[in-house]
Short mmCIF file of C-alpha atoms and ligand atoms in Angstrom, two decimals:
data_model
loop_
_atom_site.label_atom_id
_atom_site.label_comp_id
_atom_site.label_asym_id
_atom_site.label_seq_id
_atom_site.Cartn_x
_atom_site.Cartn_y
_atom_site.Cartn_z
CA MET A 1 0.00 0.00 0.00
CA GLY A 2 1.24 3.53 -0.81
CA PRO A 3 1.19 6.59 1.45
CA THR A 4 -2.27 7.64 2.60
CA SER A 5 -1.81 10.26 5.28
CA ILE A 6 0.43 13.04 6.60
CA ALA A 7 1.97 10.45 8.94
CA ASN A 8 3.56 8.89 5.83
CA LEU A 9 5.63 11.98 4.97
CA LYS A 10 9.35 11.26 4.82
CA ARG A 11 10.20 14.84 5.78
CA LYS A 12 7.88 15.77 8.63
CA ASP A 13 8.97 19.43 8.55
CA LEU A 14 7.23 19.84 5.19
CA PHE A 15 3.93 19.71 7.02
CA GLN A 16 3.60 23.30 8.25
CA THR A 17 0.39 24.66 9.68
CA LYS A 18 1.26 28.29 10.33
CA GLY A 19 1.67 31.32 8.10
CA TYR A 20 5.19 32.39 7.11
CA ILE A 21 6.11 36.05 7.49
CA ASN A 22 9.62 37.53 7.57
CA ALA A 23 11.15 34.06 7.95
CA GLN A 24 8.97 33.25 11.00
CA TRP A 25 6.19 30.67 11.22
CA ILE A 26 3.42 32.62 12.85
CA HIS A 27 -0.14 32.37 14.04
CA SER A 28 -2.97 34.79 13.26
CA GLN A 29 -3.19 37.83 15.55
CA SER A 30 -6.80 36.98 16.38
CA GLY A 31 -6.00 33.35 17.17
CA LYS A 32 -8.65 32.31 14.62
CA THR A 33 -8.08 29.24 12.49
CA PHE A 34 -9.72 27.22 9.73
CA ASP A 35 -9.61 23.56 8.81
CA VAL A 36 -8.16 21.97 5.70
CA ILE A 37 -10.27 19.02 4.55
CA ASN A 38 -9.40 15.98 2.44
CA PRO A 39 -12.06 16.06 -0.33
CA ALA A 40 -11.86 12.28 -0.78
CA THR A 41 -12.77 11.46 2.83
CA LEU A 42 -13.98 14.77 4.28
CA GLU A 43 -11.55 14.21 7.15
CA LYS A 44 -9.68 17.15 8.62
CA ILE A 45 -5.99 17.20 7.62
CA ALA A 46 -4.87 20.36 9.41
CA THR A 47 -5.87 23.57 11.13
CA VAL A 48 -4.16 26.74 9.90
CA PRO A 49 -4.32 30.41 10.89
CA GLU A 50 -7.11 32.63 9.59
CA MET A 51 -5.11 35.73 8.74
CA GLY A 52 -6.53 39.09 7.78
CA ALA A 53 -5.48 42.58 6.75
CA ALA A 54 -3.09 43.08 9.68
CA GLU A 55 -0.94 40.02 8.93
CA THR A 56 -1.08 40.81 5.22
CA ALA A 57 0.26 44.30 5.84
CA GLN A 58 3.00 42.76 7.98
CA ALA A 59 3.92 40.36 5.16
CA VAL A 60 4.00 43.21 2.63
CA GLU A 61 6.17 45.31 4.95
CA ALA A 62 8.63 42.40 5.34
CA ALA A 63 8.74 41.93 1.56
CA HIS A 64 9.24 45.66 1.04
CA VAL A 65 12.19 45.78 3.44
CA SER A 66 13.68 42.68 1.87
CA PHE A 67 13.29 44.18 -1.61
CA GLN A 68 15.73 46.98 -0.77
CA SER A 69 18.59 44.47 -0.77
CA PHE A 70 17.15 41.70 -2.95
CA LYS A 71 16.80 44.06 -5.91
CA LYS A 72 20.57 44.54 -5.82
CA THR A 73 21.39 40.83 -6.16
CA THR A 74 22.67 39.77 -9.56
CA ALA A 75 20.54 37.72 -11.91
CA ARG A 76 23.06 34.90 -11.57
CA GLU A 77 22.73 34.85 -7.78
CA ARG A 78 18.95 34.66 -8.09
CA ALA A 79 19.23 31.95 -10.74
CA ARG A 80 21.31 29.85 -8.37
CA LEU A 81 18.69 30.18 -5.63
CA LEU A 82 15.95 29.16 -8.05
CA ARG A 83 17.93 26.13 -9.23
CA LYS A 84 18.54 25.05 -5.65
CA TRP A 85 14.81 25.38 -4.91
CA ASN A 86 14.02 23.39 -8.06
CA ASP A 87 16.37 20.60 -6.92
CA LEU A 88 14.83 20.52 -3.44
CA ILE A 89 11.32 20.28 -4.87
CA LEU A 90 12.34 17.34 -7.05
CA GLU A 91 14.14 15.64 -4.15
CA ASN A 92 10.93 15.87 -2.14
CA ILE A 93 8.50 15.09 -4.94
CA ASP A 94 6.83 12.19 -3.10
CA ASP A 95 6.08 14.23 0.01
CA LEU A 96 4.86 17.26 -1.91
CA ALA A 97 2.64 15.08 -4.08
CA LEU A 98 1.16 13.40 -1.02
CA ILE A 99 0.31 16.73 0.63
CA LEU A 100 -1.22 17.90 -2.65
CA THR A 101 -3.34 14.77 -3.09
CA LEU A 102 -4.59 14.98 0.48
CA GLU A 103 -5.74 18.59 0.27
CA ASN A 104 -6.78 18.86 -3.41
CA GLY A 105 -7.86 15.29 -4.19
CA LYS A 106 -5.97 14.75 -7.46
CA PRO A 107 -4.48 11.24 -7.84
CA LEU A 108 -0.91 10.77 -6.63
CA ALA A 109 0.53 10.16 -10.11
CA GLU A 110 -1.07 13.36 -11.32
CA ALA A 111 0.09 15.21 -8.20
CA LYS A 112 3.66 14.13 -8.95
CA GLY A 113 3.17 15.48 -12.46
CA GLU A 114 2.12 18.81 -10.97
CA VAL A 115 5.16 18.92 -8.67
CA ALA A 116 7.49 18.29 -11.62
CA TYR A 117 5.60 20.93 -13.62
CA ALA A 118 5.99 23.33 -10.68
CA ALA A 119 9.73 22.73 -10.48
CA SER A 120 10.10 23.25 -14.24
CA PHE A 121 9.10 26.93 -13.82
CA LEU A 122 11.98 27.46 -11.41
CA GLU A 123 14.50 25.94 -13.78
CA TRP A 124 12.99 27.92 -16.65
CA PHE A 125 13.04 31.27 -14.84
CA ALA A 126 16.53 30.58 -13.50
CA GLY A 127 17.56 30.73 -17.17
CA GLU A 128 15.34 33.70 -17.97
CA ALA A 129 16.72 35.72 -15.03
CA GLU A 130 19.85 36.37 -17.09
CA ARG A 131 18.04 37.13 -20.33
CA THR A 132 16.17 40.31 -19.49
CA HIS A 133 18.24 42.42 -21.83
CA GLY A 134 17.61 46.04 -22.59
CA GLU A 135 18.71 47.72 -25.82
CA VAL A 136 20.84 50.46 -27.20
CA VAL A 137 18.49 52.64 -29.24
CA PRO A 138 19.62 54.27 -32.51
CA VAL A 139 19.34 58.04 -31.95
CA ALA A 140 18.11 60.91 -34.09
CA ASN A 141 20.25 63.40 -32.18
CA PRO A 142 23.99 62.67 -32.67
CA LYS A 143 24.80 64.39 -29.37
CA GLN A 144 22.84 61.78 -27.44
CA ARG A 145 22.96 58.10 -26.70
CA ILE A 146 19.86 56.21 -25.51
CA LEU A 147 19.64 52.85 -23.87
CA THR A 148 17.03 50.86 -21.99
CA PHE A 149 17.25 48.35 -19.18
CA LYS A 150 14.85 46.50 -16.92
CA GLN A 151 14.38 46.63 -13.18
CA PRO A 152 12.23 44.63 -10.75
CA LEU A 153 8.90 46.24 -9.89
CA GLY A 154 9.00 45.68 -6.11
CA VAL A 155 6.74 43.56 -3.93
CA ALA A 156 4.69 41.07 -5.94
CA ALA A 157 1.48 39.59 -4.52
CA CYS A 158 0.90 36.10 -5.91
CA LEU A 159 -2.62 34.70 -5.47
CA ALA A 160 -2.78 31.02 -6.33
CA PRO A 161 -5.83 28.81 -6.96
CA TRP A 162 -6.76 25.51 -5.33
CA ASN A 163 -6.67 23.50 -8.58
CA PHE A 164 -2.86 23.78 -9.06
CA PRO A 165 -1.65 24.99 -5.67
CA ILE A 166 1.99 24.07 -6.25
CA ALA A 167 2.52 24.86 -9.93
CA MET A 168 0.65 28.17 -9.90
CA ILE A 169 2.84 29.38 -7.04
CA THR A 170 6.10 28.64 -8.86
CA ARG A 171 4.77 29.94 -12.20
CA LYS A 172 4.21 33.32 -10.52
CA VAL A 173 6.83 33.39 -7.78
CA GLY A 174 9.58 31.85 -9.94
CA ALA A 175 9.20 34.70 -12.43
CA ALA A 176 8.94 37.34 -9.68
CA LEU A 177 12.05 36.21 -7.81
CA ALA A 178 14.01 35.76 -11.04
CA ALA A 179 13.22 39.39 -11.88
CA GLY A 180 14.39 40.52 -8.42
CA CYS A 181 10.97 41.15 -6.85
CA THR A 182 10.11 39.94 -3.36
CA THR A 183 6.85 38.13 -2.78
CA VAL A 184 3.71 37.65 -0.70
CA TRP A 185 1.90 34.40 -1.46
CA LYS A 186 -1.80 33.93 -0.86
CA PRO A 187 -2.69 30.28 -1.40
CA ALA A 188 -6.33 29.27 -1.73
CA GLY A 189 -7.97 28.49 1.61
CA GLU A 190 -8.71 24.93 0.49
CA THR A 191 -5.04 24.15 -0.30
CA PRO A 192 -2.56 26.08 1.85
CA LEU A 193 -0.46 23.08 2.91
CA SER A 194 1.40 22.39 -0.33
CA CYS A 195 2.17 26.08 -0.54
CA LEU A 196 3.55 26.17 3.01
CA ALA A 197 5.66 23.10 2.23
CA GLN A 198 7.12 24.97 -0.72
CA ALA A 199 8.02 27.88 1.53
CA VAL A 200 10.02 25.45 3.69
CA LEU A 201 12.02 24.41 0.64
CA ALA A 202 12.45 27.98 -0.63
CA GLU A 203 13.83 28.96 2.76
CA GLN A 204 16.18 25.98 2.65
CA ALA A 205 17.30 27.02 -0.83
CA GLY A 206 18.55 30.25 0.74
CA PHE A 207 16.13 33.00 -0.23
CA PRO A 208 16.73 35.91 2.16
CA MET A 209 14.47 36.93 5.02
CA GLY A 210 11.30 38.63 3.78
CA ALA A 211 11.69 37.59 0.12
CA ILE A 212 8.99 34.97 0.65
CA ASN A 213 5.91 35.39 2.83
CA VAL A 214 2.78 33.27 3.00
CA VAL A 215 -0.57 34.53 4.30
CA THR A 216 -3.16 31.82 4.98
CA THR A 217 -6.84 32.66 4.92
CA LEU A 218 -10.23 31.22 4.08
CA ASP A 219 -13.08 33.36 5.42
CA LEU A 220 -11.10 36.62 5.42
CA VAL A 221 -10.02 36.28 1.81
CA ALA A 222 -11.82 39.49 0.76
CA GLU A 223 -10.05 41.46 3.49
CA VAL A 224 -6.65 40.01 2.54
CA GLY A 225 -7.31 40.70 -1.13
CA MET A 226 -8.28 44.30 -0.40
CA GLU A 227 -5.07 44.87 1.58
CA LEU A 228 -2.93 43.43 -1.23
CA CYS A 229 -4.75 45.55 -3.81
CA THR A 230 -4.51 48.81 -1.88
CA ASN A 231 -1.19 48.53 -0.03
CA LYS A 232 1.14 51.07 -1.60
CA PHE A 233 4.19 48.81 -1.33
CA VAL A 234 2.61 46.12 -3.52
CA LYS A 235 3.63 46.97 -7.07
CA LYS A 236 2.41 43.88 -8.88
CA LEU A 237 -0.48 41.49 -8.36
CA SER A 238 -0.84 38.19 -10.14
CA PHE A 239 -4.06 36.20 -9.76
CA THR A 240 -5.33 32.91 -11.11
CA GLY A 241 -9.01 32.23 -10.48
CA SER A 242 -12.49 33.21 -11.53
CA THR A 243 -13.38 36.07 -13.88
CA ARG A 244 -15.69 37.46 -11.19
CA VAL A 245 -12.90 37.80 -8.63
CA GLY A 246 -10.40 38.95 -11.28
CA LYS A 247 -12.65 41.89 -12.15
CA LEU A 248 -13.02 42.77 -8.48
CA LEU A 249 -9.25 42.75 -7.96
CA ALA A 250 -8.75 44.89 -11.07
CA GLU A 251 -11.19 47.44 -9.66
CA GLN A 252 -9.47 47.44 -6.29
CA CYS A 253 -6.01 47.79 -7.85
CA ALA A 254 -7.12 50.68 -10.04
CA GLY A 255 -6.68 53.19 -7.21
CA SER A 256 -2.93 52.65 -7.14
CA LEU A 257 -2.61 51.51 -10.79
CA LYS A 258 -0.83 48.30 -9.87
CA LYS A 259 0.48 46.16 -12.67
CA LEU A 260 -1.78 43.12 -12.95
CA SER A 261 -1.68 39.66 -14.47
CA LEU A 262 -5.04 37.93 -14.52
CA GLU A 263 -5.40 34.30 -15.56
CA LEU A 264 -9.16 33.85 -15.30
CA GLY A 265 -11.94 31.51 -16.27
CA GLY A 266 -12.13 29.68 -19.58
CA ASN A 267 -14.69 27.74 -21.57
CA SER A 268 -12.44 25.80 -23.91
CA PRO A 269 -13.86 24.48 -27.16
CA PHE A 270 -12.52 21.04 -28.10
CA ILE A 271 -13.22 20.62 -31.82
CA VAL A 272 -13.01 17.21 -33.47
CA PHE A 273 -13.17 17.34 -37.27
CA ASP A 274 -14.29 14.51 -39.54
CA ASP A 275 -10.71 13.97 -40.71
CA ALA A 276 -9.42 13.33 -37.14
CA LYS A 277 -7.96 10.04 -36.00
CA ILE A 278 -10.46 8.69 -33.48
CA GLU A 279 -7.78 7.37 -31.15
CA THR A 280 -5.94 10.71 -31.10
CA ALA A 281 -9.22 12.51 -30.48
CA VAL A 282 -10.23 10.21 -27.62
CA GLU A 283 -6.87 10.32 -25.84
CA ALA A 284 -6.62 14.11 -26.20
CA CYS A 285 -10.16 14.48 -24.90
CA ILE A 286 -9.44 12.30 -21.86
CA LEU A 287 -6.52 14.53 -20.94
CA ALA A 288 -8.21 17.83 -21.75
CA LYS A 289 -11.36 16.84 -19.86
CA PHE A 290 -10.31 14.65 -16.93
CA ARG A 291 -7.05 16.21 -15.75
CA ASN A 292 -7.65 17.30 -12.18
CA SER A 293 -11.18 15.84 -12.44
CA GLY A 294 -12.11 18.48 -15.01
CA GLN A 295 -11.10 21.34 -12.72
CA THR A 296 -8.57 23.29 -14.78
CA CYS A 297 -9.05 26.70 -16.39
CA VAL A 298 -8.30 25.12 -19.76
CA THR A 299 -10.46 22.03 -19.33
CA ALA A 300 -12.31 21.14 -22.53
CA ASN A 301 -15.80 22.42 -21.75
CA ARG A 302 -17.64 22.34 -25.06
CA ILE A 303 -16.73 19.16 -26.95
CA MET A 304 -17.74 19.90 -30.54
CA VAL A 305 -17.72 17.00 -32.99
CA GLN A 306 -18.34 17.11 -36.73
CA ALA A 307 -21.44 15.20 -37.85
CA GLY A 308 -19.63 12.53 -39.89
CA ILE A 309 -17.62 11.27 -36.91
CA TYR A 310 -19.98 12.20 -34.05
CA ASP A 311 -21.45 8.81 -33.15
CA GLN A 312 -18.20 6.92 -33.64
CA PHE A 313 -16.31 9.37 -31.43
CA ALA A 314 -19.04 9.35 -28.75
CA GLU A 315 -19.01 5.53 -28.55
CA ALA A 316 -15.20 5.29 -28.46
CA LEU A 317 -14.94 8.01 -25.81
CA ALA A 318 -17.60 6.49 -23.55
CA LYS A 319 -15.91 3.09 -23.83
CA ARG A 320 -12.53 4.56 -22.90
CA ILE A 321 -13.95 6.51 -19.96
CA GLN A 322 -15.43 3.32 -18.53
CA GLN A 323 -11.87 2.06 -18.09
CA LEU A 324 -10.90 5.01 -15.87
CA LYS A 325 -10.86 4.28 -12.15
CA VAL A 326 -12.50 6.88 -9.91
CA GLY A 327 -11.56 7.07 -6.25
CA ASP A 328 -9.40 8.40 -3.46
CA GLY A 329 -6.26 9.78 -5.11
CA THR A 330 -4.00 7.85 -2.75
CA GLU A 331 -5.33 4.50 -4.09
CA GLU A 332 -3.34 2.65 -6.71
CA GLY A 333 -4.59 3.06 -10.27
CA VAL A 334 -7.04 5.91 -9.59
CA PHE A 335 -7.27 8.25 -12.59
CA ILE A 336 -10.10 10.54 -11.50
CA GLY A 337 -10.17 11.86 -7.94
CA PRO A 338 -12.93 13.71 -6.11
CA LEU A 339 -13.92 17.28 -6.85
CA THR A 340 -12.35 19.69 -4.44
CA HIS A 341 -15.62 21.19 -3.10
CA GLU A 342 -19.12 20.12 -2.29
CA ARG A 343 -20.41 23.07 -4.32
CA ALA A 344 -18.52 21.71 -7.36
CA VAL A 345 -20.68 18.58 -7.25
CA ASP A 346 -23.79 20.77 -6.96
CA LYS A 347 -22.76 22.88 -9.95
CA ALA A 348 -22.01 19.82 -12.09
CA MET A 349 -25.38 18.29 -11.19
CA CYS A 350 -27.07 21.57 -12.08
CA HIS A 351 -25.41 21.46 -15.55
CA ILE A 352 -26.29 17.80 -16.03
CA ASN A 353 -29.95 18.34 -15.05
CA ASP A 354 -30.18 21.42 -17.24
CA ALA A 355 -28.79 19.47 -20.21
CA LYS A 356 -31.31 16.67 -19.59
CA ALA A 357 -34.17 19.18 -19.40
CA HIS A 358 -33.14 20.60 -22.78
CA GLY A 359 -32.97 17.27 -24.59
CA GLY A 360 -29.45 16.09 -23.68
CA GLN A 361 -29.06 12.33 -23.69
CA ILE A 362 -26.97 10.75 -20.92
CA MET A 363 -24.66 8.08 -22.36
CA LEU A 364 -22.68 7.51 -19.18
CA GLY A 365 -22.84 8.55 -15.53
CA GLY A 366 -24.96 11.55 -14.64
CA SER A 367 -24.99 11.32 -10.81
CA PRO A 368 -22.84 11.82 -7.72
CA LEU A 369 -20.84 8.68 -7.05
CA ASP A 370 -21.26 6.59 -3.94
CA LEU A 371 -17.90 4.89 -3.42
CA ASN A 372 -18.70 2.18 -0.90
CA GLY A 373 -19.75 4.64 1.73
CA LYS A 374 -16.81 7.04 1.19
CA LYS A 375 -17.99 10.50 2.02
CA GLY A 376 -15.94 12.44 -0.56
CA TYR A 377 -17.07 14.76 -3.35
CA PHE A 378 -17.18 12.15 -6.11
CA LEU A 379 -19.07 12.40 -9.36
CA GLN A 380 -19.59 9.69 -11.96
CA PRO A 381 -17.66 10.53 -15.12
CA THR A 382 -20.44 11.65 -17.39
CA VAL A 383 -21.00 11.80 -21.14
CA ILE A 384 -23.99 13.66 -22.57
CA LYS A 385 -25.00 13.61 -26.24
CA ASN A 386 -27.16 16.07 -28.17
CA MET A 387 -25.89 19.19 -26.44
CA SER A 388 -27.34 22.45 -27.72
CA ARG A 389 -26.64 26.15 -27.39
CA GLU A 390 -29.30 27.02 -24.84
CA MET A 391 -27.75 24.72 -22.24
CA LEU A 392 -25.83 26.16 -19.27
CA THR A 393 -22.60 24.40 -20.23
CA THR A 394 -22.44 26.46 -23.41
CA ARG A 395 -21.95 29.62 -21.33
CA GLU A 396 -20.31 28.44 -18.10
CA GLU A 397 -17.39 26.23 -17.16
CA THR A 398 -18.75 23.01 -15.66
CA PHE A 399 -15.42 22.36 -13.84
CA ALA A 400 -16.15 18.66 -13.39
CA PRO A 401 -15.69 15.34 -15.25
CA VAL A 402 -18.69 15.94 -17.49
CA VAL A 403 -18.36 15.64 -21.27
CA GLY A 404 -21.05 17.44 -23.26
CA LEU A 405 -21.00 16.57 -26.98
CA TYR A 406 -22.13 19.26 -29.44
CA ARG A 407 -22.66 18.33 -33.10
CA PHE A 408 -21.61 20.63 -35.98
CA ASN A 409 -21.55 20.38 -39.76
CA THR A 410 -19.05 22.87 -41.16
CA GLU A 411 -15.77 24.43 -40.07
CA GLU A 412 -17.38 27.90 -40.14
CA GLU A 413 -20.14 26.71 -37.83
CA ALA A 414 -17.60 25.27 -35.38
CA ILE A 415 -15.60 28.51 -35.31
CA GLU A 416 -18.72 30.58 -34.82
CA LEU A 417 -19.91 28.40 -31.93
CA ALA A 418 -16.43 28.34 -30.36
CA ASN A 419 -16.11 32.12 -30.46
CA ASP A 420 -19.63 32.84 -29.25
CA CYS A 421 -18.31 33.22 -25.76
CA GLU A 422 -17.19 36.01 -23.41
CA VAL A 423 -14.00 34.30 -22.31
CA GLY A 424 -11.05 33.10 -24.40
CA LEU A 425 -8.38 31.08 -22.62
CA GLY A 426 -7.69 27.75 -24.34
CA GLY A 427 -8.98 25.75 -27.27
CA PHE A 428 -8.25 22.38 -28.88
CA ILE A 429 -8.48 21.16 -32.48
CA ILE A 430 -8.25 17.57 -33.62
CA THR A 431 -7.61 17.26 -37.34
CA GLU A 432 -5.20 15.56 -39.73
CA SER A 433 -5.19 18.61 -41.99
CA ILE A 434 -2.30 21.05 -41.52
CA PRO A 435 -3.99 23.89 -43.43
CA ARG A 436 -7.12 23.48 -41.31
CA SER A 437 -5.13 23.45 -38.07
CA TRP A 438 -3.61 26.83 -39.07
CA ARG A 439 -6.89 28.28 -40.27
CA VAL A 440 -8.81 27.33 -37.17
CA THR A 441 -6.01 28.27 -34.76
CA GLU A 442 -5.91 31.73 -36.31
CA ALA A 443 -9.70 32.08 -36.16
CA LEU A 444 -10.23 30.99 -32.55
CA GLU A 445 -10.56 33.85 -30.05
CA VAL A 446 -8.38 32.34 -27.33
CA GLY A 447 -4.85 32.74 -25.98
CA MET A 448 -3.69 29.14 -26.52
CA VAL A 449 -4.57 26.38 -28.97
CA GLY A 450 -3.65 22.69 -28.76
CA VAL A 451 -3.58 20.72 -31.99
CA ASN A 452 -4.00 16.95 -31.76
CA LEU A 453 -3.24 16.98 -28.04
CA GLY A 454 -5.03 17.61 -24.79
CA LEU A 455 -2.51 19.55 -22.71
CA LEU A 456 -1.54 23.21 -23.06
CA SER A 457 0.88 23.33 -20.17
CA ALA A 458 4.64 23.72 -20.60
CA CYS A 459 6.91 26.11 -18.73
CA GLU A 460 8.40 27.41 -21.98
CA SER A 461 5.01 28.23 -23.52
CA PRO A 462 3.31 31.52 -22.52
CA PHE A 463 0.07 30.75 -20.67
CA GLY A 464 -2.86 33.17 -20.63
CA GLY A 465 -5.98 34.35 -22.36
CA ILE A 466 -7.86 37.12 -24.09
CA LYS A 467 -11.36 38.59 -23.66
CA GLU A 468 -12.69 37.99 -20.13
CA SER A 469 -10.09 35.30 -19.50
CA GLY A 470 -7.79 38.14 -18.49
CA TYR A 471 -4.44 39.51 -19.54
CA GLY A 472 -0.74 38.99 -19.00
CA ARG A 473 1.22 35.83 -19.66
CA GLU A 474 2.80 33.34 -17.28
CA GLY A 475 5.69 31.08 -18.20
CA GLY A 476 7.48 31.38 -21.51
CA ARG A 477 9.87 34.19 -22.35
CA GLN A 478 7.09 36.65 -21.50
CA GLY A 479 6.47 35.50 -17.90
CA ILE A 480 9.37 37.38 -16.31
CA GLN A 481 8.52 40.62 -18.14
CA GLU A 482 5.35 40.91 -16.04
CA TYR A 483 7.57 41.64 -13.00
CA LEU A 484 9.92 44.14 -14.65
CA ALA A 485 9.76 47.85 -15.43
CA LEU A 486 11.53 49.25 -18.46
CA LYS A 487 13.74 52.28 -17.86
CA SER A 488 15.28 54.50 -20.53
CA MET A 489 18.57 56.33 -20.05
CA LEU A 490 19.38 59.30 -22.29
CA ILE A 491 23.00 60.46 -22.19
CA ASN A 492 24.52 63.68 -23.41
CA VAL A 493 27.77 62.73 -25.19
CA ASP A 494 28.55 66.24 -26.45
CA ASN A 495 31.00 67.38 -23.79
C1 SIN B 501 -5.04 26.49 -14.60
O1 SIN B 501 -5.99 25.73 -14.58
O2 SIN B 501 -5.16 27.66 -14.25
C2 SIN B 501 -3.65 26.08 -14.98
C3 SIN B 501 -3.58 24.87 -15.77
C4 SIN B 501 -2.21 24.60 -16.29
O3 SIN B 501 -1.24 25.33 -16.09
O4 SIN B 501 -2.09 23.60 -16.97
#
């Protein structure tokens, strides 16, 4: 049997249950706490401090003081720290994955994948730290010389979601630290433990006092968010989460014109054309739909299939899904874990019932899953045929292992349906035609397109959206630029 509880951690010190401010593990000033729950069993894993505006201001102050010296470190020094942190994460991959599975629910193998993905951002930004060149600008006035260079913005607030609590921290914080910013991390209330474990390793890697601070909160999240958005020392805020909260943060940051990166909700079209290979389409769909139990911002939400291949694809997909084991992520062979929240099950059931009421035909699943009396938030993997535009899933992310199959006839119709949407994060195309893959990629109103695959995540590829999916890019060459300010220097050479 594999590890199933915190007691199985090899490094016990990775299990931290306090906030981390100015290199101290601290409690909330009020003494208030909240519980972290395992969504597979509904058992309590830990109790952590409920911090508010006061502790947040303290964390920002510590980061601001630390910035005064950290900004003077060389890019190479910062790169070394990031590489050391990367190595420590990989050395402790089993423990980090276990903590992640226990608080988020994703299966252990997938959790290990997230830890490796998280580490890859540190290695990537260690390289990028030294590649933030400025330029020498050709001048119109021969008595002048002009050059540009880049400097870190200051304190960066990094607000991470519960669906990728480890990787979304390093995608933000790796870029911020590489640029020379200091950081305040605000993990989601559901998943603070993997974030706190990362802080242990970052401290061990040698980041200086105050460069890393973690504020834990659940019920006081609005208060913490307001402090981060209005505190004058915070110069950059990066958020991954819902479009609703992203808009609120943008409004709150407007007063001090903070630089923002917003990676918000999606509603990814997954378009299978008649010329697709069925096996490629099925495997890509499994990944795009069932990764993290359907709870990623780029999860395939509207599965659109051309009429000539519709029934064949639906049958093959349903057959393949029946082979996927659902259960507690610590159990061997589990591919689909629980949803992270009770309200996620409610939302999925609302979408399923709405589809049924509008003529959707359930091919598979369609109900919460009773796993031999296990209390967790499990849902049967579900496939629904005959989806139509008026259904809720057309407009909203279902964020659950529910496949809704829409039928289309022409490429134009597919593009029109895909773009009839307020958000634009990811999209997928399955086709054997190279010209079509170009045409459709160019026509889709999204920030990222996957062709003949079901995963858009790679540290070297810029991640982000357009429309109401937000702005800014994480990862890639662009990720570090979000934490830098460009300065021009104009020199009189006529003396
Ligand atoms: C997300 O869901 O926000 C991130 C997914 C990813 O990086 O793959």
